[in-house]
PDB file of C-alpha atoms in Angstrom:
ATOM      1  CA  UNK G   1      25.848  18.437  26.589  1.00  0.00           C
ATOM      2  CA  UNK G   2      25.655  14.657  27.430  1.00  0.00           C
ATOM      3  CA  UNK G   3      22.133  15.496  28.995  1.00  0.00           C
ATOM      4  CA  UNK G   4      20.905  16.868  25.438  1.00  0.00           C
ATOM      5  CA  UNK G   5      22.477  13.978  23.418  1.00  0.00           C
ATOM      6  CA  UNK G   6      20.503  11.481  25.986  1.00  0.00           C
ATOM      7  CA  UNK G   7      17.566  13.889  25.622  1.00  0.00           C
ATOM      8  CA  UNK G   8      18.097  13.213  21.683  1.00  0.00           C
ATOM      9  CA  UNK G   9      18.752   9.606  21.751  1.00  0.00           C
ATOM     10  CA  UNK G  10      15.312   9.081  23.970  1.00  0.00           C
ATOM     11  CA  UNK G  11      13.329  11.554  21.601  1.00  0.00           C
ATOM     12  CA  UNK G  12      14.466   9.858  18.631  1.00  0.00           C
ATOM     13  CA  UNK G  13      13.617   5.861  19.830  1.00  0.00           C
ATOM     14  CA  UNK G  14      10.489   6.719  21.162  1.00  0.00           C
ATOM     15  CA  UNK G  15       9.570   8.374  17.915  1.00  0.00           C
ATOM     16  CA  UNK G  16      10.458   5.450  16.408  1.00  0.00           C
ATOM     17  CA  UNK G  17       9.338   2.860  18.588  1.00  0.00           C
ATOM     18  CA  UNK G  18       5.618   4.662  18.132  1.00  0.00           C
ATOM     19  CA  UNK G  19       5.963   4.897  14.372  1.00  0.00           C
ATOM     20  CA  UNK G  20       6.690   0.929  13.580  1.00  0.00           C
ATOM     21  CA  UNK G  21       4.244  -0.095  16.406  1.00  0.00           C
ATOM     22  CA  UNK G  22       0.678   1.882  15.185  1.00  0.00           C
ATOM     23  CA  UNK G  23      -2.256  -0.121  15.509  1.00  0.00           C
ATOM     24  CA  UNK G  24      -2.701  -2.814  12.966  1.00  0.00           C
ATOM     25  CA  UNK G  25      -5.931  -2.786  11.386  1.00  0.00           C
ATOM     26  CA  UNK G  26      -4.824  -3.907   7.356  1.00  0.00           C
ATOM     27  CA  UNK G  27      -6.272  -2.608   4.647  1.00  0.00           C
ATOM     28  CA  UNK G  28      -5.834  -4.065   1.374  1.00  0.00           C
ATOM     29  CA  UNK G  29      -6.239  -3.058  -2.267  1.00  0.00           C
ATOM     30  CA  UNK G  30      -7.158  -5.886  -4.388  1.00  0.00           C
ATOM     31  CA  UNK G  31      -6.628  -4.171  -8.326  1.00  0.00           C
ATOM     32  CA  UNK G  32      -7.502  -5.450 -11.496  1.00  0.00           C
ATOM     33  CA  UNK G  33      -6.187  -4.219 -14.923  1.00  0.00           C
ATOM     34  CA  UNK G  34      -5.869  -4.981 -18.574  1.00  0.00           C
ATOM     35  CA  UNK G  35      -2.517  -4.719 -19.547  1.00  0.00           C
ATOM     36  CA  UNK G  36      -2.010  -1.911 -22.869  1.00  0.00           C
ATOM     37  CA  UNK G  37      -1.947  -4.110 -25.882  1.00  0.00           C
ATOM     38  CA  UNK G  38       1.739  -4.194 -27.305  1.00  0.00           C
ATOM     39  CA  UNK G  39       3.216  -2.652 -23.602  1.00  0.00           C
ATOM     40  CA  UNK G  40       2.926  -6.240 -22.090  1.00  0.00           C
ATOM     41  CA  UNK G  41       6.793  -6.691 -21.793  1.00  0.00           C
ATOM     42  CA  UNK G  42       7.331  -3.081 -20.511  1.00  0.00           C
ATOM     43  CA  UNK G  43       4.628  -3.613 -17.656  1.00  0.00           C
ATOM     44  CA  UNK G  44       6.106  -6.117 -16.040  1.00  0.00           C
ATOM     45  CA  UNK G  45       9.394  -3.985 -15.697  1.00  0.00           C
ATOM     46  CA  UNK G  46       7.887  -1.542 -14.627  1.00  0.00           C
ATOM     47  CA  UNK G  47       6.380  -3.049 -11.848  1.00  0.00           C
ATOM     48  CA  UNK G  48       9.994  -4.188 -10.775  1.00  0.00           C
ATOM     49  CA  UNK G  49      10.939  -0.616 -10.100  1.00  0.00           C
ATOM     50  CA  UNK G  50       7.925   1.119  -8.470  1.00  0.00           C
ATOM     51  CA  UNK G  51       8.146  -1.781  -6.173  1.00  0.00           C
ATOM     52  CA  UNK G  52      11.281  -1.244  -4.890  1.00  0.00           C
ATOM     53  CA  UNK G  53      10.452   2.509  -4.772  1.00  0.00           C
ATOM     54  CA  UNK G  54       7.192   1.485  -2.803  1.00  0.00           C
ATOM     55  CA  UNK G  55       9.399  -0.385  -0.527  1.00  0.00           C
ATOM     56  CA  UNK G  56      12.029   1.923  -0.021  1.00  0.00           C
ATOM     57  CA  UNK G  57       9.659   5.079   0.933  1.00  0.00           C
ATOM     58  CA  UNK G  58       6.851   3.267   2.108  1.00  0.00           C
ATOM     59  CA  UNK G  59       7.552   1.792   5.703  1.00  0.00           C
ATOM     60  CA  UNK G  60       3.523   1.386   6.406  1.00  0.00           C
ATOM     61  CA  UNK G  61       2.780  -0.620   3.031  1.00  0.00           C
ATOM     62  CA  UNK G  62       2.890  -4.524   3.958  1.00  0.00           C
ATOM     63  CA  UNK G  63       2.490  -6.023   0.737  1.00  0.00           C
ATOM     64  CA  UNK G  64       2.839  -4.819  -2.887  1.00  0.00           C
ATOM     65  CA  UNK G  65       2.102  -7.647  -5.106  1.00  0.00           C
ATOM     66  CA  UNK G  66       1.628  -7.718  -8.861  1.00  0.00           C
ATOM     67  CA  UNK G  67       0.749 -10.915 -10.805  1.00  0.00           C
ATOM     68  CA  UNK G  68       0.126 -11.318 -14.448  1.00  0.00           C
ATOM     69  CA  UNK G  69      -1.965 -13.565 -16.794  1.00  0.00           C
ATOM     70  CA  UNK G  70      -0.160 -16.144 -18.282  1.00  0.00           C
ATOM     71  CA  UNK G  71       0.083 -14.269 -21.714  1.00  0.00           C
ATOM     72  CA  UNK G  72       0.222 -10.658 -20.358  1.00  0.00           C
ATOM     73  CA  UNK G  73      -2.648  -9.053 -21.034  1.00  0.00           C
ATOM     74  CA  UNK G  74      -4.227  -8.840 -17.365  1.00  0.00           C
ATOM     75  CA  UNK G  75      -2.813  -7.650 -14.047  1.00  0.00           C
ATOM     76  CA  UNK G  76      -3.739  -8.327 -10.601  1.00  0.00           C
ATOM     77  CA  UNK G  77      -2.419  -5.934  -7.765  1.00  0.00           C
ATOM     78  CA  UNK G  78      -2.672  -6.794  -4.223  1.00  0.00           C
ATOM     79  CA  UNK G  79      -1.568  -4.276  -1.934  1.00  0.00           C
ATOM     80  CA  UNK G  80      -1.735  -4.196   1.645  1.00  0.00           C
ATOM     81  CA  UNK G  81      -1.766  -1.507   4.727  1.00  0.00           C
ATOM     82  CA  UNK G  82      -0.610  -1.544   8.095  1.00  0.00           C
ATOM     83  CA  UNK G  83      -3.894   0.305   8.643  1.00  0.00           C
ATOM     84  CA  UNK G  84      -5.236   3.297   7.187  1.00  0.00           C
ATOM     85  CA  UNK G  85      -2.330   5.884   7.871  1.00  0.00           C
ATOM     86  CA  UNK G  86      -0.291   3.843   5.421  1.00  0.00           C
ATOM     87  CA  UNK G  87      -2.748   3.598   2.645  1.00  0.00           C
ATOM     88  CA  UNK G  88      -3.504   7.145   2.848  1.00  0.00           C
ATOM     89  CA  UNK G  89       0.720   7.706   2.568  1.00  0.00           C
ATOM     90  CA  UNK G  90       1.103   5.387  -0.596  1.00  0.00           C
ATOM     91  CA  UNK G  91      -1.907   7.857  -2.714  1.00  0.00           C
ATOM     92  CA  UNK G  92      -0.122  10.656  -1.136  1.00  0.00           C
ATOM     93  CA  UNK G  93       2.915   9.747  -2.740  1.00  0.00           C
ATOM     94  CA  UNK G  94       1.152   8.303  -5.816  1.00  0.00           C
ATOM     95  CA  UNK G  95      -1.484  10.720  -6.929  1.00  0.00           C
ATOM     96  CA  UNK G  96      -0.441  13.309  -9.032  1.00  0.00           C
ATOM     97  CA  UNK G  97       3.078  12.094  -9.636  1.00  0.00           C
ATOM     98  CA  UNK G  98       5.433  10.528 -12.195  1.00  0.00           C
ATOM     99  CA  UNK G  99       4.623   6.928 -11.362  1.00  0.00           C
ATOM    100  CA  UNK G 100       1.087   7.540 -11.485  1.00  0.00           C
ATOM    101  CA  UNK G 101       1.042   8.856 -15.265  1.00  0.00           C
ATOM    102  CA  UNK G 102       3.628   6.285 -16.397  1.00  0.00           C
ATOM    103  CA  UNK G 103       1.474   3.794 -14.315  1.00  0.00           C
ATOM    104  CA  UNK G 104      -1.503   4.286 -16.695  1.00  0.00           C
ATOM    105  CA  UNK G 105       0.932   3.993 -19.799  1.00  0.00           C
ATOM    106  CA  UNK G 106       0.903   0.388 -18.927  1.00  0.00           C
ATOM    107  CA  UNK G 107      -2.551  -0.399 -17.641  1.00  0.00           C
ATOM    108  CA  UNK G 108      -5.974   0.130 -17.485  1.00  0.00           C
ATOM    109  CA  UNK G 109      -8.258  -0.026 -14.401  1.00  0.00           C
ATOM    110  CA  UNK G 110     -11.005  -2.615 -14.381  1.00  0.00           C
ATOM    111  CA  UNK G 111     -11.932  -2.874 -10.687  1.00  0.00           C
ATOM    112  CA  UNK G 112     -10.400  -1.820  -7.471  1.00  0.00           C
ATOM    113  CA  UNK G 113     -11.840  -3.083  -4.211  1.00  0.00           C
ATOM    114  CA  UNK G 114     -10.559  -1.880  -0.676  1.00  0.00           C
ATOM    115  CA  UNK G 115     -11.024  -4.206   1.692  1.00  0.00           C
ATOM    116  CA  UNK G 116     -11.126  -3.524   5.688  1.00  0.00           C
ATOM    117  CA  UNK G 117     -11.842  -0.796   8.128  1.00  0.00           C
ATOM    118  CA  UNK G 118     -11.434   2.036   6.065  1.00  0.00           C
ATOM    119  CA  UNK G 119     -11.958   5.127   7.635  1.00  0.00           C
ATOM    120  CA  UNK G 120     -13.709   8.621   5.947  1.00  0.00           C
ATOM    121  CA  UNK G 121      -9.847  10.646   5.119  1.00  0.00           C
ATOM    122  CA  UNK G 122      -9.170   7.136   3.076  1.00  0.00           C
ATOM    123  CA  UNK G 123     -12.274   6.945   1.535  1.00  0.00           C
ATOM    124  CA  UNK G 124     -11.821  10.954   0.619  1.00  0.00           C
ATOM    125  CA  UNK G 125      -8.528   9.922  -0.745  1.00  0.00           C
ATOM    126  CA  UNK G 126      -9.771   6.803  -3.041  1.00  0.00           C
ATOM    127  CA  UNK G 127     -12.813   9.105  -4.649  1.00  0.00           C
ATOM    128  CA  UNK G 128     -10.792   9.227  -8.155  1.00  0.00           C
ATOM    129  CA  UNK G 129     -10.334   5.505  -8.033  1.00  0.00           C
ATOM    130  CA  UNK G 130     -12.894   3.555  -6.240  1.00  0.00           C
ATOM    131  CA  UNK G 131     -16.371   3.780  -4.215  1.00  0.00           C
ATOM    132  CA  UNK G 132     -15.778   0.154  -3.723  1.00  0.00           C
ATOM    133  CA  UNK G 133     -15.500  -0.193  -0.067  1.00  0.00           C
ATOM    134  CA  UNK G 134     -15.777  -3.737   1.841  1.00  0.00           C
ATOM    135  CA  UNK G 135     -15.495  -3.957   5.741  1.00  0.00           C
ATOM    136  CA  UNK G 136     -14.210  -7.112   7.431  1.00  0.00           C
ATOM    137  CA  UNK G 137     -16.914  -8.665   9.100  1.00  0.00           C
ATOM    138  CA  UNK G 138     -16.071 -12.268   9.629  1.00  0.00           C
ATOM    139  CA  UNK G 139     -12.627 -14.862   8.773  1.00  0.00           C
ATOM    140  CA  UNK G 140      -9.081 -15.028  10.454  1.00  0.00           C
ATOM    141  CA  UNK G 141      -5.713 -14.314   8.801  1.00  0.00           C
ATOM    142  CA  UNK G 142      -2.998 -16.905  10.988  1.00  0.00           C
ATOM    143  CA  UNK G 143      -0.353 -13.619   9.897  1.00  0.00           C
ATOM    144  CA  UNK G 144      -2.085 -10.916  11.092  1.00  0.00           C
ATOM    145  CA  UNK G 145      -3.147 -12.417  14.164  1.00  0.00           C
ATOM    146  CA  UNK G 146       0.845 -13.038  14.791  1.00  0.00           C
ATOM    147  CA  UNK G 147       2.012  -9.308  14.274  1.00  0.00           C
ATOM    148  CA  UNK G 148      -1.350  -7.985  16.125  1.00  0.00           C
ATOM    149  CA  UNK G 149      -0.450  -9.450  19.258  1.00  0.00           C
ATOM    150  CA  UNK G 150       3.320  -8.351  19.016  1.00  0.00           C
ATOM    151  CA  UNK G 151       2.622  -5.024  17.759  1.00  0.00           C
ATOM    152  CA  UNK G 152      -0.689  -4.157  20.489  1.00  0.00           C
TER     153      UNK G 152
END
């Protein structure tokens, strides 16, 4: 018995040792929206509570930012990947579901860039939203050069 609760124990922390140490290679979704006229003030809470529901389910997503014009009307979303496996997760768990209609009760898509290495399944998973695809070529983010070297 203690050799199959050791067994277990091993299993289990190498499992999770692999699944917060993937590679990092961020991808980031930089969203812009109109806000819907006369839904300004419900917008904003709404974002409160997909965000913590984003960062309760969502151990891959870095970043889930939302910042709004000083008067309300306009939205900027800036969301960002460990690398494509956690992009792909948050449209898994958006597309299709409850957040994503009420989502689009509040705002309405004017762009949607995704910037970095983004890979064909991502792309495949994006079609509905974007065709808006920008690889890094050039630049250095001081953060990501921290966690790369801790997490590689």
């Amino acid at each position: 018995m203690k050799k199959l609760i050791a067994l277990t124990a091993l299993l289990i922390s190498s499992y999770s040792w692999s699944m917060h140490h993937e590679k990092l290679d961020p991808i980031f979704f930089a969203i812009d929206f109109n806000v819907v006229a006369g839904k300004e003030k419900e917008a904003k809470n709404f974002t409160y509570k997909i965000s913590k529901k984003v960062k309760k389910t969502e151990p891959l997503t870095i970043g889930y930012e939302y910042s709004f014009s000083s008067d309300g009307t306009k939205m900027y979303l800036l969301e960002t990947y460990r690398n494509n496996a956690g992009a792909i997760a948050h449209m898994e768990n958006f597309v299709g579901s409850e957040w994503e209609k009420e989502f689009f009760e509040y705002f309405e898509l004017k762009s949607f860039s995704v910037l970095g290495n983004s890979n064909k399944k991502l792309k495949k998973a994006l079609k509905d939203y974007t065709d808006d695809f920008r690889t890094l070529e050039g630049g250095f983010h001081r953060l990501h050069e921290r966690v790369k070297k801790r997490l590689n």
